[in-house]
mmCIF file of C-alpha atoms (C1' of nucleotides) in Angstrom:
data_model
loop_
_atom_site.group_PDB
_atom_site.id
_atom_site.type_symbol
_atom_site.label_atom_id
_atom_site.label_comp_id
_atom_site.label_asym_id
_atom_site.label_seq_id
_atom_site.Cartn_x
_atom_site.Cartn_y
_atom_site.Cartn_z
ATOM 1 C CA MET W 1 -46.860 -194.736 -15.916
ATOM 2 C CA GLU W 2 -44.932 -198.059 -15.369
ATOM 3 C CA ARG W 3 -42.583 -198.434 -12.259
ATOM 4 C CA ASP W 4 -39.083 -198.203 -12.627
ATOM 5 C CA GLN W 5 -37.841 -201.774 -10.777
ATOM 6 C CA ALA W 6 -34.359 -201.116 -11.581
ATOM 7 C CA GLU W 7 -34.378 -197.561 -10.173
ATOM 8 C CA GLU W 8 -36.051 -199.025 -7.244
ATOM 9 C CA LEU W 9 -33.497 -201.525 -6.481
ATOM 10 C CA ARG W 10 -31.254 -199.142 -6.415
ATOM 11 C CA ALA W 11 -32.367 -197.110 -3.839
ATOM 12 C CA LEU W 12 -33.226 -200.618 -2.060
ATOM 13 C CA GLN W 13 -29.683 -201.622 -2.404
ATOM 14 C CA ASP W 14 -27.914 -198.305 -1.511
ATOM 15 C CA THR W 15 -30.337 -198.413 1.698
ATOM 16 C CA LEU W 16 -28.619 -202.133 2.455
ATOM 17 C CA TYR W 17 -25.655 -200.998 1.963
ATOM 18 C CA PHE W 18 -25.530 -197.948 3.898
ATOM 19 C CA ILE W 19 -27.280 -200.252 6.903
ATOM 20 C CA GLY W 20 -24.268 -202.335 6.243
ATOM 21 C CA GLY W 21 -23.242 -205.086 9.702
ATOM 22 C CA LYS W 22 -25.128 -206.239 12.747
ATOM 23 C CA TRP W 23 -24.666 -203.020 14.676
ATOM 24 C CA ARG W 24 -25.349 -200.201 12.978
ATOM 25 C CA VAL W 25 -29.297 -200.288 12.974
ATOM 26 C CA PRO W 26 -29.165 -200.629 16.866
ATOM 27 C CA VAL W 27 -26.490 -198.161 17.542
ATOM 28 C CA ILE W 28 -28.968 -195.535 15.451
ATOM 29 C CA ASN W 29 -31.959 -197.146 17.566
ATOM 30 C CA SER W 30 -29.871 -196.602 20.938
ATOM 31 C CA LEU W 31 -29.016 -192.951 20.079
ATOM 32 C CA CYS W 32 -32.621 -192.145 18.772
ATOM 33 C CA ASN W 33 -33.751 -193.530 22.208
ATOM 34 C CA GLY W 34 -31.594 -190.786 24.200
ATOM 35 C CA ASN W 35 -28.428 -192.663 25.238
ATOM 36 C CA ARG W 36 -25.674 -190.516 24.575
ATOM 37 C CA ARG W 37 -22.348 -191.911 26.298
ATOM 38 C CA PHE W 38 -20.611 -194.491 25.319
ATOM 39 C CA ARG W 39 -20.867 -197.110 28.100
ATOM 40 C CA GLU W 40 -24.404 -196.113 27.963
ATOM 41 C CA ILE W 41 -25.132 -197.032 24.471
ATOM 42 C CA GLU W 42 -22.638 -200.080 25.110
ATOM 43 C CA ARG W 43 -25.052 -201.052 28.019
ATOM 44 C CA SER W 44 -28.085 -200.632 25.973
ATOM 45 C CA ILE W 45 -26.933 -203.043 23.122
ATOM 46 C CA PRO W 46 -26.216 -206.175 24.816
ATOM 47 C CA GLY W 47 -23.828 -208.409 22.880
ATOM 48 C CA ILE W 48 -22.059 -205.625 21.072
ATOM 49 C CA THR W 49 -18.196 -205.152 22.147
ATOM 50 C CA THR W 50 -16.321 -202.215 22.743
ATOM 51 C CA ARG W 51 -14.373 -202.498 19.592
ATOM 52 C CA MET W 52 -17.339 -203.364 17.480
ATOM 53 C CA LEU W 53 -19.146 -199.662 19.034
ATOM 54 C CA SER W 54 -16.048 -198.105 18.872
ATOM 55 C CA LYS W 55 -15.983 -198.886 14.875
ATOM 56 C CA GLU W 56 -19.594 -198.208 14.325
ATOM 57 C CA LEU W 57 -19.363 -194.863 16.083
ATOM 58 C CA LYS W 58 -16.240 -193.367 14.056
ATOM 59 C CA ASP W 59 -17.895 -194.866 10.633
ATOM 60 C CA MET W 60 -21.115 -192.892 11.583
ATOM 61 C CA GLU W 61 -19.235 -189.723 12.616
ATOM 62 C CA MET W 62 -17.875 -190.066 9.182
ATOM 63 C CA ASN W 63 -21.233 -190.159 7.258
ATOM 64 C CA LYS W 64 -22.407 -187.896 9.551
ATOM 65 C CA LEU W 65 -24.820 -189.595 11.332
ATOM 66 C CA VAL W 66 -23.250 -188.662 14.742
ATOM 67 C CA THR W 67 -21.474 -185.534 16.285
ATOM 68 C CA ARG W 68 -19.041 -186.496 18.800
ATOM 69 C CA MET W 69 -18.974 -183.702 21.283
ATOM 70 C CA VAL W 70 -16.191 -183.604 24.034
ATOM 71 C CA TYR W 71 -16.704 -181.530 27.108
ATOM 72 C CA ASN W 72 -13.532 -181.031 29.120
ATOM 73 C CA ASP W 73 -14.598 -181.162 32.391
ATOM 74 C CA THR W 74 -12.643 -183.333 34.592
ATOM 75 C CA PRO W 75 -13.040 -186.109 33.993
ATOM 76 C CA VAL W 76 -13.794 -185.481 30.871
ATOM 77 C CA LEU W 77 -17.124 -186.068 29.267
ATOM 78 C CA VAL W 78 -17.933 -187.243 25.636
ATOM 79 C CA GLU W 79 -21.769 -187.253 24.074
ATOM 80 C CA TYR W 80 -22.676 -188.604 20.877
ATOM 81 C CA GLU W 81 -25.365 -186.939 19.105
ATOM 82 C CA PRO W 82 -27.815 -188.208 16.570
ATOM 83 C CA THR W 83 -27.909 -185.566 13.569
ATOM 84 C CA PRO W 84 -31.248 -184.974 12.026
ATOM 85 C CA TYR W 85 -30.286 -187.034 9.123
ATOM 86 C CA CYS W 86 -29.472 -189.863 11.674
ATOM 87 C CA ARG W 87 -33.081 -189.547 12.729
ATOM 88 C CA THR W 88 -34.569 -190.013 9.193
ATOM 89 C CA PHE W 89 -34.084 -193.734 9.701
ATOM 90 C CA GLY W 90 -36.723 -193.595 12.324
ATOM 91 C CA LYS W 91 -39.843 -194.790 10.085
ATOM 92 C CA ILE W 92 -38.020 -198.028 8.721
ATOM 93 C CA ILE W 93 -36.673 -198.936 12.232
ATOM 94 C CA GLN W 94 -40.177 -198.207 13.253
ATOM 95 C CA GLU W 95 -41.398 -200.972 10.465
ATOM 96 C CA MET W 96 -38.784 -203.198 11.349
ATOM 97 C CA ILE W 97 -39.709 -202.894 15.032
ATOM 98 C CA ASN W 98 -43.303 -203.469 14.446
ATOM 99 C CA TRP W 99 -42.343 -206.775 12.064
ATOM 100 C CA GLY W 100 -40.403 -207.758 14.199
ATOM 101 C CA ARG W 101 -43.163 -208.097 16.834
ATOM 102 C CA ASP W 102 -45.678 -209.703 14.758
ATOM 103 C CA HIS W 103 -43.397 -212.339 13.743
ATOM 104 C CA ARG W 104 -42.710 -213.061 17.758
ATOM 105 C CA LYS W 105 -46.487 -213.225 18.558
ATOM 106 C CA LYS W 106 -46.825 -215.616 15.314
ATOM 107 C CA VAL W 107 -44.554 -217.755 16.227
ATOM 108 C CA ILE W 108 -45.338 -217.869 19.966
ATOM 109 C CA GLN W 109 -48.795 -218.912 18.727
ATOM 110 C CA LYS W 110 -47.559 -221.672 16.291
ATOM 111 C CA GLN W 111 -46.613 -223.526 19.454
ATOM 112 C CA MET Q 1 -46.497 -196.002 30.183
ATOM 113 C CA GLU Q 2 -42.666 -196.158 29.700
ATOM 114 C CA ARG Q 3 -41.548 -197.507 26.381
ATOM 115 C CA ASP Q 4 -39.616 -200.564 26.331
ATOM 116 C CA GLN Q 5 -36.513 -200.101 25.137
ATOM 117 C CA ALA Q 6 -35.279 -203.693 25.481
ATOM 118 C CA GLU Q 7 -37.967 -205.256 24.082
ATOM 119 C CA GLU Q 8 -38.049 -202.935 21.003
ATOM 120 C CA LEU Q 9 -34.577 -204.068 20.737
ATOM 121 C CA ARG Q 10 -35.022 -207.505 20.283
ATOM 122 C CA ALA Q 11 -38.360 -206.983 17.819
ATOM 123 C CA LEU Q 12 -35.508 -204.852 16.093
ATOM 124 C CA GLN Q 13 -32.638 -207.773 15.958
ATOM 125 C CA ASP Q 14 -35.249 -210.400 15.016
ATOM 126 C CA THR Q 15 -36.111 -208.480 12.153
ATOM 127 C CA LEU Q 16 -32.282 -207.884 11.064
ATOM 128 C CA TYR Q 17 -31.553 -211.557 11.863
ATOM 129 C CA PHE Q 18 -34.534 -212.663 9.849
ATOM 130 C CA ILE Q 19 -32.970 -209.899 6.646
ATOM 131 C CA GLY Q 20 -29.895 -211.755 7.235
ATOM 132 C CA GLY Q 21 -27.761 -211.294 4.246
ATOM 133 C CA LYS Q 22 -27.126 -209.138 1.034
ATOM 134 C CA TRP Q 23 -29.483 -210.913 -0.905
ATOM 135 C CA ARG Q 24 -32.809 -211.442 1.420
ATOM 136 C CA VAL Q 25 -34.522 -208.632 0.973
ATOM 137 C CA PRO Q 26 -33.769 -207.978 -3.045
ATOM 138 C CA VAL Q 27 -35.347 -211.152 -3.867
ATOM 139 C CA ILE Q 28 -38.777 -210.363 -1.901
ATOM 140 C CA ASN Q 29 -38.689 -207.128 -3.621
ATOM 141 C CA SER Q 30 -38.308 -208.998 -6.529
ATOM 142 C CA LEU Q 31 -41.151 -211.680 -6.129
ATOM 143 C CA CYS Q 32 -43.616 -209.280 -5.009
ATOM 144 C CA ASN Q 33 -42.594 -207.146 -8.272
ATOM 145 C CA GLY Q 34 -44.381 -210.036 -10.069
ATOM 146 C CA ASN Q 35 -40.990 -212.056 -11.255
ATOM 147 C CA ARG Q 36 -41.399 -215.637 -10.421
ATOM 148 C CA ARG Q 37 -39.453 -217.883 -12.333
ATOM 149 C CA PHE Q 38 -35.459 -218.816 -11.354
ATOM 150 C CA ARG Q 39 -34.024 -216.990 -14.156
ATOM 151 C CA GLU Q 40 -36.296 -213.631 -14.332
ATOM 152 C CA ILE Q 41 -35.470 -213.361 -10.360
ATOM 153 C CA GLU Q 42 -31.908 -213.895 -11.155
ATOM 154 C CA ARG Q 43 -32.043 -211.228 -13.979
ATOM 155 C CA SER Q 44 -33.814 -208.588 -12.195
ATOM 156 C CA ILE Q 45 -31.243 -208.759 -9.530
ATOM 157 C CA PRO Q 46 -27.900 -207.778 -11.407
ATOM 158 C CA GLY Q 47 -25.031 -209.356 -9.481
ATOM 159 C CA ILE Q 48 -26.513 -212.481 -8.028
ATOM 160 C CA THR Q 49 -24.788 -215.377 -8.842
ATOM 161 C CA THR Q 50 -27.141 -218.669 -9.327
ATOM 162 C CA ARG Q 51 -25.674 -220.042 -6.442
ATOM 163 C CA MET Q 52 -26.604 -217.426 -4.230
ATOM 164 C CA LEU Q 53 -30.169 -217.122 -5.554
ATOM 165 C CA SER Q 54 -30.484 -220.672 -5.377
ATOM 166 C CA LYS Q 55 -29.405 -220.482 -1.528
ATOM 167 C CA GLU Q 56 -31.344 -218.182 -0.974
ATOM 168 C CA LEU Q 57 -34.820 -219.049 -2.466
ATOM 169 C CA LYS Q 58 -34.447 -222.794 -0.538
ATOM 170 C CA ASP Q 59 -33.676 -220.568 2.747
ATOM 171 C CA MET Q 60 -36.854 -218.748 1.869
ATOM 172 C CA GLU Q 61 -39.245 -221.796 0.944
ATOM 173 C CA MET Q 62 -37.800 -223.296 4.529
ATOM 174 C CA ASN Q 63 -38.949 -220.265 6.306
ATOM 175 C CA LYS Q 64 -42.477 -220.095 4.380
ATOM 176 C CA LEU Q 65 -41.760 -217.030 2.724
ATOM 177 C CA VAL Q 66 -42.092 -218.403 -0.844
ATOM 178 C CA THR Q 67 -43.519 -221.616 -2.257
ATOM 179 C CA ARG Q 68 -41.812 -223.495 -5.034
ATOM 180 C CA MET Q 69 -44.421 -224.925 -7.254
ATOM 181 C CA VAL Q 70 -43.499 -227.572 -10.471
ATOM 182 C CA TYR Q 71 -45.460 -227.698 -13.394
ATOM 183 C CA ASN Q 72 -44.838 -231.458 -15.181
ATOM 184 C CA ASP Q 73 -44.957 -229.614 -18.381
ATOM 185 C CA THR Q 74 -41.941 -230.198 -21.217
ATOM 186 C CA PRO Q 75 -39.775 -228.724 -20.501
ATOM 187 C CA VAL Q 76 -40.233 -228.595 -16.839
ATOM 188 C CA LEU Q 77 -41.683 -225.314 -15.579
ATOM 189 C CA VAL Q 78 -40.903 -223.549 -12.175
ATOM 190 C CA GLU Q 79 -42.192 -221.410 -10.314
ATOM 191 C CA TYR Q 80 -41.839 -219.284 -7.125
ATOM 192 C CA GLU Q 81 -44.746 -217.413 -5.322
ATOM 193 C CA PRO Q 82 -44.129 -215.148 -2.804
ATOM 194 C CA THR Q 83 -46.533 -216.283 0.341
ATOM 195 C CA PRO Q 84 -48.822 -213.373 2.241
ATOM 196 C CA TYR Q 85 -46.362 -213.547 5.069
ATOM 197 C CA CYS Q 86 -43.344 -212.473 2.437
ATOM 198 C CA ARG Q 87 -45.747 -209.570 1.523
ATOM 199 C CA THR Q 88 -45.849 -208.174 4.738
ATOM 200 C CA PHE Q 89 -42.366 -207.206 4.535
ATOM 201 C CA GLY Q 90 -43.652 -204.720 2.281
ATOM 202 C CA LYS Q 91 -43.962 -202.136 4.021
ATOM 203 C CA ILE Q 92 -40.533 -202.404 5.250
ATOM 204 C CA ILE Q 93 -39.177 -202.437 1.717
ATOM 205 C CA GLN Q 94 -40.937 -199.554 0.888
ATOM 206 C CA GLU Q 95 -39.233 -197.344 3.347
ATOM 207 C CA MET Q 96 -36.179 -198.809 2.286
ATOM 208 C CA ILE Q 97 -36.927 -197.568 -1.018
ATOM 209 C CA ASN Q 98 -38.165 -194.106 0.243
ATOM 210 C CA TRP Q 99 -34.737 -193.590 2.101
ATOM 211 C CA GLY Q 100 -32.352 -194.837 -0.767
ATOM 212 C CA ARG Q 101 -33.823 -192.489 -3.004
ATOM 213 C CA ASP Q 102 -33.997 -189.268 -0.835
ATOM 214 C CA HIS Q 103 -30.325 -190.179 0.242
ATOM 215 C CA ARG Q 104 -29.131 -190.413 -3.441
ATOM 216 C CA LYS Q 105 -31.057 -187.426 -4.148
ATOM 217 C CA LYS Q 106 -28.992 -185.366 -1.121
ATOM 218 C CA VAL Q 107 -25.548 -186.956 -2.496
ATOM 219 C CA ILE Q 108 -26.470 -185.560 -5.761
ATOM 220 C CA GLN Q 109 -27.270 -182.354 -4.546
ATOM 221 C CA LYS Q 110 -24.001 -181.865 -2.345
ATOM 222 C CA GLN Q 111 -21.530 -182.769 -5.702
ATOM 223 C "C1'" DT R 1 -6.211 -199.196 48.763
ATOM 224 C "C1'" DA R 2 -8.649 -201.804 46.048
ATOM 225 C "C1'" DA R 3 -12.079 -202.281 43.574
ATOM 226 C "C1'" DA R 4 -15.070 -200.151 39.728
ATOM 227 C "C1'" DC R 5 -16.289 -196.486 36.805
ATOM 228 C "C1'" DT R 6 -14.658 -193.344 32.548
ATOM 229 C "C1'" DG R 7 -13.729 -193.694 27.209
ATOM 230 C "C1'" DG R 8 -11.845 -196.078 24.349
ATOM 231 C "C1'" DT R 9 -6.887 -198.638 21.962
ATOM 232 C "C1'" DA R 10 -4.056 -202.940 20.275
ATOM 233 C "C1'" DT R 11 -3.461 -207.760 19.000
ATOM 234 C "C1'" DA R 12 -5.211 -212.043 17.637
ATOM 235 C "C1'" DC R 13 -7.749 -215.145 15.682
ATOM 236 C "C1'" DT R 14 -12.172 -217.310 13.222
ATOM 237 C "C1'" DC R 15 -15.778 -218.483 10.496
ATOM 238 C "C1'" DC R 16 -18.948 -217.810 6.971
ATOM 239 C "C1'" DA R 17 -21.261 -214.886 3.529
ATOM 240 C "C1'" DG R 18 -20.113 -214.193 -1.020
ATOM 241 C "C1'" DT R 19 -17.558 -214.467 -5.266
ATOM 242 C "C1'" DA R 20 -15.660 -217.202 -9.122
ATOM 243 C "C1'" DT R 21 -16.151 -220.862 -12.171
ATOM 244 C "C1'" DA R 22 -17.594 -224.786 -14.429
ATOM 245 C "C1'" DC R 23 -20.453 -228.154 -15.579
ATOM 246 C "C1'" DT R 24 -25.443 -230.968 -16.254
ATOM 247 C "C1'" DG R 25 -29.242 -233.090 -18.904
ATOM 248 C "C1'" DG R 26 -32.956 -231.956 -21.253
ATOM 249 C "C1'" DT R 27 -35.473 -228.753 -24.886
ATOM 250 C "C1'" DA R 28 -35.679 -225.456 -28.544
ATOM 251 C "C1'" DA R 29 -34.517 -222.297 -31.558
ATOM 252 C "C1'" DC R 30 -31.669 -220.919 -36.316
ATOM 253 C "C1'" DG M 1 -25.345 -229.806 -35.491
ATOM 254 C "C1'" DT M 2 -24.165 -225.935 -32.359
ATOM 255 C "C1'" DT M 3 -25.789 -222.324 -30.013
ATOM 256 C "C1'" DA M 4 -28.580 -220.795 -26.254
ATOM 257 C "C1'" DC M 5 -32.325 -221.424 -23.142
ATOM 258 C "C1'" DC M 6 -33.958 -223.807 -18.580
ATOM 259 C "C1'" DA M 7 -33.178 -224.841 -13.495
ATOM 260 C "C1'" DG M 8 -30.132 -225.586 -11.184
ATOM 261 C "C1'" DT M 9 -25.256 -228.264 -8.406
ATOM 262 C "C1'" DA M 10 -20.528 -229.040 -7.556
ATOM 263 C "C1'" DT M 11 -16.353 -227.396 -6.121
ATOM 264 C "C1'" DA M 12 -12.950 -224.500 -4.385
ATOM 265 C "C1'" DC M 13 -11.425 -220.141 -2.368
ATOM 266 C "C1'" DT M 14 -11.102 -215.590 -0.159
ATOM 267 C "C1'" DG M 15 -11.759 -210.969 2.625
ATOM 268 C "C1'" DG M 16 -13.311 -208.902 6.247
ATOM 269 C "C1'" DA M 17 -17.469 -208.681 9.563
ATOM 270 C "C1'" DG M 18 -17.510 -210.078 13.994
ATOM 271 C "C1'" DT M 19 -15.632 -211.945 18.481
ATOM 272 C "C1'" DA M 20 -12.256 -212.437 22.305
ATOM 273 C "C1'" DT M 21 -9.176 -210.458 25.555
ATOM 274 C "C1'" DA M 22 -6.638 -207.721 27.739
ATOM 275 C "C1'" DC M 23 -5.105 -203.207 28.606
ATOM 276 C "C1'" DC M 24 -4.460 -197.887 29.588
ATOM 277 C "C1'" DA M 25 -4.629 -193.393 32.548
ATOM 278 C "C1'" DG M 26 -7.324 -191.236 34.951
ATOM 279 C "C1'" DT M 27 -11.221 -190.413 38.577
ATOM 280 C "C1'" DT M 28 -14.542 -191.679 42.191
ATOM 281 C "C1'" DT M 29 -16.620 -194.865 45.399
ATOM 282 C "C1'" DA M 30 -16.289 -198.450 49.468
#
DNA sequence: TAAACTGGTATACTCCAGTATACTGGTAAC
DNA sequence: GTTACCAGTATACTGGAGTATACCAGTTTA
């Protein structure tokens, strides 16, 4: 049986669309690494602005990648919990980390 | 030994940067599927324009992801050959295809 | 009591990735 | 002789992703 290139391309493009911008994957990664609070996530991703993180988390909440939990202690405590669905990105992210690592090695080697 | 989150993030961001825009991954995928000629690649990726494909292939040539071969028959024949390095993306792409497929299933299921 | 933390929002701006469209010069098929 | 293929280039335009910066109200630390 022949592989359906069109179907594969669709699946691929769905994933790329879902990943979207510059910050989605790093945010997922941060959550999967155990970071939960807003400033904690922010600090774990150098370069991201509050605005972008805020947008990203809202978007991810709508897409059921993250659950926003508010605890009414004083001061109020907010935690972002990655959903099981969020964690299904794990393999892709791991492959990306591996590739990036090898790439860096290769670049250093060349110099 | 503790995992180095900063190092992992760097590797991840390197990969994301390398992937760059909307078309890099689909083009790599097309090449890895055996498409070689300009119009052939173009047709295999619905929605891409000649301009974007041209830019992408040039960029990929500079980054040693693709080799441009010109055969001086008449009419001139041009072929784009993916380098071994290009093929190292295979795992990431496969994981992306898998994820996209599962995602689609999940979405259809919900309706 | 001033500084620094929390979890964000508001406004303004910029730049370039991606789109749209037309065109070229040569070859080959109908 | 006109339509269609090949492998692209040229020009013009735009939307929105991402940046920069300031601000808020409350709390805790020095």
